[in-house]
Each structure stands twice: as structure tokens, then as C-alpha cells.
XYZ file of C-alpha atoms in Angstrom:
257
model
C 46.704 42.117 57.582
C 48.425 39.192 56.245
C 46.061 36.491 57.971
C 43.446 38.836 56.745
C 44.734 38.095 52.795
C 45.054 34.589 53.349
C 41.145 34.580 54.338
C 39.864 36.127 51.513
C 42.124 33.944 49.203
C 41.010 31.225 50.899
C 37.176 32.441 50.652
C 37.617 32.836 46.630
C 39.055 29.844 45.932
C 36.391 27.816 47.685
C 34.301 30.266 46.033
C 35.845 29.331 42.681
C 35.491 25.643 43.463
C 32.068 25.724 44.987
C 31.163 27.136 41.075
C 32.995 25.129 39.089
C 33.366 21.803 40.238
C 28.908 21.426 39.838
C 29.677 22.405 36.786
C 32.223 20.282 36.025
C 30.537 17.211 36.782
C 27.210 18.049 35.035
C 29.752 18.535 32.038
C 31.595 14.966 32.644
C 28.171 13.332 33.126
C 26.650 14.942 29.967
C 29.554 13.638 28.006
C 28.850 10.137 29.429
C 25.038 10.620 28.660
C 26.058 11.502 24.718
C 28.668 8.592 24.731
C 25.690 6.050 25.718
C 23.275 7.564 23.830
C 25.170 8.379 20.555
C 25.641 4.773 19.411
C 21.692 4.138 19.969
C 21.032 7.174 18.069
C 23.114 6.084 14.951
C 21.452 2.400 15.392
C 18.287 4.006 15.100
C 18.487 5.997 12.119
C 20.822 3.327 10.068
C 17.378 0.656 11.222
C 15.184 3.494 9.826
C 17.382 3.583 6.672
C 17.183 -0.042 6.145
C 13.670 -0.508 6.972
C 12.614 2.140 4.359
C 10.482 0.865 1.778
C 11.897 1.267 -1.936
C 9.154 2.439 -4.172
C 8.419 -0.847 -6.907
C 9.853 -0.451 -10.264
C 7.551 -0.057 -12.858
C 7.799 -0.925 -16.220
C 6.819 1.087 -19.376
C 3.814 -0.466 -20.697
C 0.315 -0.321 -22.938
C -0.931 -3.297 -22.156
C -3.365 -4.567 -19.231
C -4.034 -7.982 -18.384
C -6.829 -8.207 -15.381
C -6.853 -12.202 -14.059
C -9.898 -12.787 -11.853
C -12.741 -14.619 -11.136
C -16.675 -14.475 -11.821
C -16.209 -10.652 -10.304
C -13.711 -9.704 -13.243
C -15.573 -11.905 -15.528
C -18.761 -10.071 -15.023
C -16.804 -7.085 -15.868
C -15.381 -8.131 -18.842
C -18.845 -8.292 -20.338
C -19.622 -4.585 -19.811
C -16.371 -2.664 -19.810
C -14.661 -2.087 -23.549
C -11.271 -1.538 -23.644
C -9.138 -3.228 -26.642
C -5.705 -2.349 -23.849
C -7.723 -5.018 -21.499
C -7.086 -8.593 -21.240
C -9.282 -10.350 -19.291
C -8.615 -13.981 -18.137
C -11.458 -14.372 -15.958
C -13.322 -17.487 -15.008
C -16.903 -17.716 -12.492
C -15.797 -19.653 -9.325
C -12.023 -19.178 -9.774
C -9.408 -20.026 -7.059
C -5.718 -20.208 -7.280
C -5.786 -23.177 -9.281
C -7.067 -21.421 -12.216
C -4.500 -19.200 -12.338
C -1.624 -21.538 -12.307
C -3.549 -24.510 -14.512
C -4.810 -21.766 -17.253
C -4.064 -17.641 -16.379
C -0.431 -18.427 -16.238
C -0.092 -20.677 -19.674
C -2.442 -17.716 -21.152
C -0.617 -14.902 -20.273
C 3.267 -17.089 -21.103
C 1.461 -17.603 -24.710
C 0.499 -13.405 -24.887
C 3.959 -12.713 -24.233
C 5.605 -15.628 -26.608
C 3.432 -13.894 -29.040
C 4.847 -10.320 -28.048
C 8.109 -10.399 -26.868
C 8.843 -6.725 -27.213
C 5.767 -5.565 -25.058
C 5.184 -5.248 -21.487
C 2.290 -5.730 -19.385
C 0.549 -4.556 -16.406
C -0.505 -7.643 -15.114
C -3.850 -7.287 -12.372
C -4.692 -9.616 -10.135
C -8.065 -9.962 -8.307
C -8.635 -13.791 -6.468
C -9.406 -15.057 -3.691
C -12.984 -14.857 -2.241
C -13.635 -18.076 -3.722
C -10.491 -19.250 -1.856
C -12.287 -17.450 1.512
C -15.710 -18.825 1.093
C -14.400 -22.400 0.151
C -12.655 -22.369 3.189
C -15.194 -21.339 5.522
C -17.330 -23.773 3.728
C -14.956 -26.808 4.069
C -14.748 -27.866 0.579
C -12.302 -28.397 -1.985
C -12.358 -27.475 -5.471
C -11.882 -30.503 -8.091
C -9.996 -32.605 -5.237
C -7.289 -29.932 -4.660
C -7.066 -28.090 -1.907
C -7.897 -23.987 -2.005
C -5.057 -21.501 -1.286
C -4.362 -19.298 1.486
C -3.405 -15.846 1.840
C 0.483 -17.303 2.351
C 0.001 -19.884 -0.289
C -1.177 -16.531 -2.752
C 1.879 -14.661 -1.666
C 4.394 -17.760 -2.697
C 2.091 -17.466 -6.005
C 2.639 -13.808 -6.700
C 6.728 -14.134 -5.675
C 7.137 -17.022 -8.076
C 5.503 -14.827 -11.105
C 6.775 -11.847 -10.535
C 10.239 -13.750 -10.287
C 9.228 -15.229 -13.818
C 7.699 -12.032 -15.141
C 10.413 -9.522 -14.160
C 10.147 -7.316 -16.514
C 6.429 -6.881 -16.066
C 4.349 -4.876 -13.726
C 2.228 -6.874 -11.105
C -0.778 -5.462 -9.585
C -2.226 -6.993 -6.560
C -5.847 -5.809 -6.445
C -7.686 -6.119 -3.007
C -10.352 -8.402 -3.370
C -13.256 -6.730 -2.774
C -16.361 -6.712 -0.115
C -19.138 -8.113 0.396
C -22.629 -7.026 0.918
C -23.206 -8.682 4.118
C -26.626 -7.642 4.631
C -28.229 -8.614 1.350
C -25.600 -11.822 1.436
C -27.973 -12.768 4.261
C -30.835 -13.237 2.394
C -30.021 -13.970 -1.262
C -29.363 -17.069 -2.647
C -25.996 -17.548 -0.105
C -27.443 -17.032 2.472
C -27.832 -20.573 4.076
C -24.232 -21.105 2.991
C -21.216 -20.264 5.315
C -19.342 -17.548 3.324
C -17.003 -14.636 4.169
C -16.973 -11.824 5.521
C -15.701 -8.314 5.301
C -12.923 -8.500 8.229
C -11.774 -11.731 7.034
C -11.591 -10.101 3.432
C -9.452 -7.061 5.124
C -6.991 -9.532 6.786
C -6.544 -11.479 3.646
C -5.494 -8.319 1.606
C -3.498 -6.809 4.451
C -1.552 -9.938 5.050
C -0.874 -10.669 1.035
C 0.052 -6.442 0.687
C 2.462 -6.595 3.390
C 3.927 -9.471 2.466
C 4.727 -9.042 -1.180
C 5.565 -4.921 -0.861
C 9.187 -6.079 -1.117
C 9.130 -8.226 -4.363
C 8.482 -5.352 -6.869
C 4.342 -6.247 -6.746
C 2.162 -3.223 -6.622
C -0.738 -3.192 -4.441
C -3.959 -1.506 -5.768
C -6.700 -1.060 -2.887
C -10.576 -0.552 -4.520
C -11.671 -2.403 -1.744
C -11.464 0.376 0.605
C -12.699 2.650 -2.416
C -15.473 0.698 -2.741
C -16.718 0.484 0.980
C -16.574 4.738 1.105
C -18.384 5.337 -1.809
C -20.556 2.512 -1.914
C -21.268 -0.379 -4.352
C -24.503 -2.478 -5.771
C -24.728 -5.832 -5.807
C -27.720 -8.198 -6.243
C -26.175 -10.969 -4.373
C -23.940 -9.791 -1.646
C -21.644 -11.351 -3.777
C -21.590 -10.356 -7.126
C -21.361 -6.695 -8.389
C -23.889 -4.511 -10.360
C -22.489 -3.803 -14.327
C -22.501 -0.154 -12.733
C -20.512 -1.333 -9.958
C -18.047 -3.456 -12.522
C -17.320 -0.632 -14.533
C -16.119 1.159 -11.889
C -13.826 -0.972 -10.469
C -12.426 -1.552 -13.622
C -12.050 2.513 -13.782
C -10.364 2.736 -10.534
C -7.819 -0.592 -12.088
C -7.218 2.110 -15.126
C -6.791 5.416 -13.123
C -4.200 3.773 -10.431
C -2.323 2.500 -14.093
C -2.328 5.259 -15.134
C -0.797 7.582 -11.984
C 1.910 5.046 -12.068
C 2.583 5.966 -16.017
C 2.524 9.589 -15.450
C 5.208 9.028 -12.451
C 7.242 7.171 -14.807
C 7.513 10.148 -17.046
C 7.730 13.086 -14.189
C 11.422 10.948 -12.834
């Protein structure tokens, strides 16, 4: 009778063992699994908390200045708006808006020290097409996309207190570009056009510079131009609408914080 206790003790304790010891190591090895995996987890969401992009900071203001080239200074012939400031010139590069733009706009705010501007700006195809052309404009070389960005950096670091608007340049019309007047000229094109405003968005996202994109506005609901090149007044007036409404959202968020 005795032997016959000691068996069945024996029986439940291996029984007892055979149960718990599985689970005790699936236990141990999920602790181990949490103690590896816990310190990635926190890497990941403090490099997800410092990645995060801070929304710009934008300035209360009344006033638009829209810098450019023979695009915005076609438009400044048909749009009327006495809160627009255009500083346009026809065949425009980055030199024009460090030799004249940039004294124009310092003199506009010598002149008004208590107001602040939404500063637009919309260059570079000139800068694309003299490149793929090989030429140089008045002996000095054309810009970049990374030459624009160090532009935009060092003006927004001068104009702090100021909001700065880079506008996508916009496309082309490649098909009538083909046979118009440029078309025995090497020029642009659209993707090149894309990379040049994706490179200069991404790059200046973290220096407070506002991105406004009416070249993807203007490829979905179409655009007239006689050229390829050059825009329609119809065309003009709307790009200068779209410049206005995206002002204007960022106004209204002002006031809804």
C-alpha cells in the first residue's frame, strides 16, 4: 500500500513538472524576447519623435511679395491686387534675385518696418533650360537646385520674421514646346522640373520655408500656354489665385491656434 503511495506521488509530481517546467521556460524566454526587444522599441519611437516634422511658423501678415521670372511677370500684367508685389523680370535666374529682388524687397521693408510679408518665390526654369542649353547668363554661372536651397536658407535667416513661400516652378507644355518657337532649342522637361522642386522642398522643410505646390495643381486641371513655355493670362490668373488661396489657409490656421 505504501509502495503503492509512493507511485502515485511520484506520478504527480512528474506530472506537475512535465506542466510546468514548458511553461516555465516559454515564460523565461518571453522575458528575454521583451528585454531585447524593449530597448529597440523605445529607439524606434524616440527616432519617430525626432524625425517628426514641426509645422513652419508663420507670421501675421497683409502683405504679398511674389519674386519670379517672365512667368510671374506675365502675371503681374493681368492680375490686380494692391496686397501684391511683384518683382518679376523675363529671363530671370538666381542672379536676379540676389543682384535686384533682394535690395527691392530690404528697401520695402526699410520703408515698413512694422509690417510683415509673405514673401513667394517662383525661379528656376530659366536656371533648368540654361543648363540643359550650356550657357551662362551675363558671364555668371546659373544656379542649381542646391545652390537655390543655400539661397532660400540665407534669406529666410535674414528675413526671420517673414513668411517664405517656395512655389514649385511650374510645367511645361512639352508637346506644343516641340513645335513653337523653342523647339530647336534644348530645354526642360517636366521630370527634371519635378526633381528640381522635390529636391529644393525637402531640403528647406526644416528652415521655417513654406512650400506651395501649383505645379501639381496645374498638371490635374490643366493649363494654356502658347509656347510650351509661357502661360495663357487665363492660366496666370490662376496661379496667382492658387498663390492667394494657400495664403490665405495659412492665415485662417493662424487664427483657429
Amino acid at each position: 500500500m505504501k509502495n503503492k503511495t509512493n507511485i502515485m506521488l511520484l506520478l504527480f509530481i512528474l506530472l506537475t513538472l512535465a506542466i510546468a517546467v514548458p511553461y516555465s521556460l516559454k515564460y523565461d524566454k518571453e522575458i528575454a524576447l521583451a528585454k531585447i526587444q524593449l530597448p529597440n522599441k523605445e529607439v524606434e519611437i524616440n527616432q519617430d519623435a525626432g524625425n517628426k516634422k514641426k509645422e513652419p511658423i508663420w507670421y501675421e501678415s497683409s502683405n504679398i511679395i511674389i519674386i519670379g521670372d517672365s512667368r510671374m511677370y506675365a502675371a503681374a500684367k493681368v492680375v490686380e491686387d494692391k496686397n501684391i508685389t511683384f518683382i518679376a523680370k523675363n529671363g530671370a535666374t538666381c542672379n536676379y534675385l540676389t543682384d535686384v529682388a533682394e535690395k527691392e524687397v530690404d528697401k520695402l521693408m526699410e520703408e515698413n518696418p512694422n509690417e510683415h510679408y509673405t514673401i513667394f518665390f517662383n525661379l528656376g526654369i530659366n536656371d533648368l533650360d540654361y543648363k540643359e542649353q550650356g550657357k551662362k547668363v551675363d558671364g555668371i554661372e546659373i544656379c542649381s537646385s542646391s545652390d537655390y536651397v543655400r539661397l532660400y536658407k540665407r534669406l529666410k535667416e535674414k528675413w526671420q520674421e517673414h513668411n517664405l513661400i517656395f512655389e514649385s516652378v511650374n510645367p511645361l507644355d512639352l508637346e506644343v514646346l516641340k513645335v513653337e518657337k523653342f523647339g530647336d532649342r534644348p530645354m526642360s522637361d517636366n521630370e527634371k522640373v519635378k526633381e528640381f522642386n522635390n529636391f529644393i522642398r525637402k531640403e528647406v522643410a526644416e528652415d521655417n520655408i513654406y512650400y506651395c505646390d501649383t505645379y501639381t495643381y496645374l498638371l490635374n486641371n490643366g493649363f494654356e500656354s502658347h509656347d510650351g513655355l509661357h502661360y495663357s493670362a487665363e492660366t496666370s490668373k490662376v496661379i496667382i489665385q492658387q498663390l492667394k488661396e494657400y495664403y490665405q489657409k495659412q492665415q485662417d490656421k493662424l487664427h483657429t491656434i
